[in-house]
Coordinates of C-alpha atoms in Angstrom, one line a residue:
S1 CA 1.3 78.6 34.1
A2 CA 0.6 80.4 30.7
G3 CA -0.2 83.7 30.1
L4 CA -2.8 86.4 27.4
Y5 CA -2.3 89.5 27.1
L6 CA -4.3 92.4 25.2
Q7 CA -3.9 96.0 25.0
A8 CA -5.3 99.1 23.2
D9 CA -3.2 102.1 23.2
T10 CA -5.1 105.2 22.3
Q11 CA -3.6 108.7 21.2
W12 CA -6.3 110.8 22.1
T13 CA -4.3 114.3 21.1
G14 CA -0.7 114.7 20.5
K15 CA 0.2 115.4 24.2
V16 CA -2.4 112.6 25.6
R17 CA -2.3 109.0 25.6
T18 CA -3.5 106.4 27.2
V19 CA -3.0 102.2 27.4
I20 CA -6.0 100.1 28.4
G21 CA -4.7 96.1 29.0
M22 CA -6.0 92.8 30.1
R23 CA -4.1 89.9 31.5
G24 CA -5.2 86.5 32.0
D25 CA -3.1 84.3 33.6
L26 CA -3.1 80.6 33.9
Y27 CA -1.6 78.1 36.7
D28 CA -1.1 75.0 37.4
V29 CA 0.8 73.1 40.0
Q30 CA 1.2 69.6 40.6
V31 CA 2.9 68.5 44.0
D32 CA 4.5 65.1 44.2
S33 CA 5.0 64.6 48.1
S34 CA 6.7 62.3 50.0
D35 CA 3.8 62.3 52.5
A36 CA 0.7 61.6 49.9
A37 CA -1.6 64.0 52.0
N38 CA -0.1 66.5 50.6
S39 CA 0.3 64.9 47.0
G40 CA -2.5 66.9 44.3
S41 CA -2.6 69.1 42.1
E42 CA -4.0 72.9 42.0
T43 CA -5.5 75.2 39.3
A44 CA -5.9 78.9 39.1
T45 CA -6.9 81.5 37.1
R46 CA -6.4 85.5 37.6
P47 CA -7.7 88.5 35.0
S48 CA -5.9 91.8 36.0
P49 CA -6.7 94.8 34.2
K50 CA -4.1 97.4 33.6
L51 CA -4.1 101.4 32.7
T52 CA -1.8 104.0 32.0
L53 CA -1.9 107.4 31.5
A54 CA 0.7 109.7 29.6
L55 CA 0.8 113.3 28.8
G56 CA 3.7 114.9 26.8
P57 CA 6.4 115.1 25.4
W58 CA 7.2 118.5 26.5
A59 CA 11.1 118.7 25.7
R60 CA 11.1 115.1 24.9
T61 CA 9.8 114.4 28.2
E62 CA 6.5 112.8 29.2
V63 CA 5.0 112.1 32.9
Y64 CA 2.8 108.6 33.4
A65 CA 0.8 107.4 35.5
N66 CA -0.1 103.2 35.9
Y67 CA -2.3 101.6 37.7
G68 CA -3.2 97.6 37.4
W69 CA -3.5 94.8 39.2
G70 CA -1.5 91.7 39.1
F71 CA -0.6 88.2 41.8
H72 CA 2.0 86.7 43.4
S73 CA 2.3 83.0 43.1
N74 CA 2.5 81.2 46.7
D75 CA 4.6 78.2 47.0
A76 CA 3.0 75.5 45.5
R77 CA 3.3 72.8 48.6
G78 CA 0.7 75.3 50.3
A79 CA -1.7 75.3 47.8
T80 CA -2.1 71.3 48.6
I81 CA -1.3 70.7 51.7
T82 CA -4.0 68.6 53.9
R83 CA -1.7 67.4 56.7
D84 CA 1.0 69.1 58.8
P85 CA 4.4 67.3 57.7
M86 CA 5.6 68.0 61.3
T87 CA 2.3 67.5 63.8
G88 CA 0.3 65.6 61.6
E89 CA -2.1 68.0 62.5
P90 CA -4.6 69.1 58.9
A91 CA -3.2 72.0 57.8
E92 CA -5.3 74.8 56.0
R93 CA -4.5 75.0 52.1
V94 CA -3.7 78.4 50.6
D95 CA -4.6 80.0 47.0
P96 CA -2.0 79.3 44.4
L97 CA -2.4 82.9 43.2
V98 CA -2.7 85.9 45.6
R99 CA -4.1 89.6 44.6
G100 CA -1.7 92.6 43.7
R101 CA -3.1 96.2 43.1
G102 CA -0.2 98.6 42.0
A103 CA 0.0 101.6 40.9
E104 CA 3.2 104.1 39.6
L105 CA 4.2 108.0 38.9
G106 CA 6.4 108.8 37.1
V107 CA 8.5 110.9 34.3
R108 CA 10.9 109.8 31.6
S109 CA 13.2 112.6 29.4
L110 CA 15.1 112.1 26.3
A111 CA 15.7 115.9 26.4
V112 CA 19.7 115.0 27.2
P113 CA 20.9 113.9 24.1
G114 CA 22.4 110.1 24.4
L115 CA 20.9 109.8 27.9
H116 CA 17.1 108.3 28.7
A117 CA 16.2 109.1 32.5
T118 CA 13.3 107.9 34.6
A119 CA 12.0 109.0 38.1
A120 CA 9.3 106.8 39.5
V121 CA 7.1 106.9 42.7
W122 CA 4.9 103.7 43.5
G123 CA 3.1 101.3 45.5
L124 CA 2.2 97.9 45.4
D125 CA -0.6 95.9 48.1
L126 CA -1.0 92.5 48.1
D127 CA -3.9 90.5 49.7
S128 CA -1.2 88.0 51.5
E129 CA 2.1 87.2 52.0
L130 CA 2.9 83.5 52.5
L131 CA 5.9 82.7 55.0
F132 CA 8.2 80.0 55.0
V133 CA 8.0 78.3 58.6
G134 CA 11.5 77.0 58.9
D135 CA 11.5 75.1 61.9
A136 CA 8.1 73.0 60.6
G137 CA 9.2 72.9 56.9
T138 CA 5.9 74.3 56.4
T139 CA 4.5 78.1 54.8
E140 CA 1.7 79.6 55.8
P141 CA -0.5 82.6 54.9
S142 CA -0.5 85.9 56.6
R143 CA -1.4 89.2 56.2
P144 CA -2.0 92.0 53.7
S145 CA 1.1 93.9 53.3
E146 CA 2.1 97.1 51.4
R147 CA 5.2 98.1 49.6
R148 CA 6.1 101.9 48.7
G149 CA 9.0 102.9 47.1
V150 CA 11.5 105.4 44.4
E151 CA 13.3 104.2 41.6
L152 CA 15.6 106.2 39.6
T153 CA 17.5 104.9 36.2
A154 CA 19.7 106.5 33.7
D155 CA 20.9 104.7 30.4
Y156 CA 24.3 107.2 29.0
S157 CA 25.5 106.8 26.0
P158 CA 28.0 109.3 24.7
R159 CA 30.0 107.6 22.7
P160 CA 28.0 104.6 20.4
W161 CA 30.8 102.2 22.3
L162 CA 30.3 103.5 25.3
Q163 CA 26.8 102.7 27.3
L164 CA 26.6 103.9 31.2
D165 CA 23.8 102.7 33.2
A166 CA 22.8 103.6 36.6
S167 CA 20.1 102.8 38.9
Y168 CA 18.9 103.9 42.4
A169 CA 15.8 102.0 43.9
W170 CA 14.1 102.6 47.6
S171 CA 11.4 100.6 48.9
R172 CA 9.6 100.1 52.0
A173 CA 7.4 97.2 53.0
R174 CA 5.3 96.9 55.7
F175 CA 2.4 94.4 56.9
A176 CA -0.7 96.5 56.1
D177 CA -3.0 95.5 59.2
E178 CA -2.6 96.4 62.9

């Protein structure tokens, strides 16, 4: 796989900043299966736009919002499969790259000397999940999903030789359809 990222940062005023970006990815897979019918190669590309708005700082604290597209890569075997290894029946191929959309709203602060703290709420929506079916030894496309979460992080350096890190993350993942 290969990627290219272009970004434009603009400081509109002393308290308003935007970042606009575009990422392009090329994903090339090669599968050499014991079943020649399931061997092959597949290439996929995905453009992924990104946008950030940051407000501040006020008292060394800023609020930010991010939105962007991304992807997850499916198991390469699912992208080249033509025959189910267990039954010999025809199998449907899946896209190597599945679109995702994410957003984050957060606050980060350097207000306390030596402390960098961040709090964020986020969401991620994926067009499809790829599930591994262990009994059959195959993968299969599944339904769209959504994830929501909260993250808190703090890095504190009370002395030059001492660094304390703490983080907390909570997320909830669900299929997005009925």
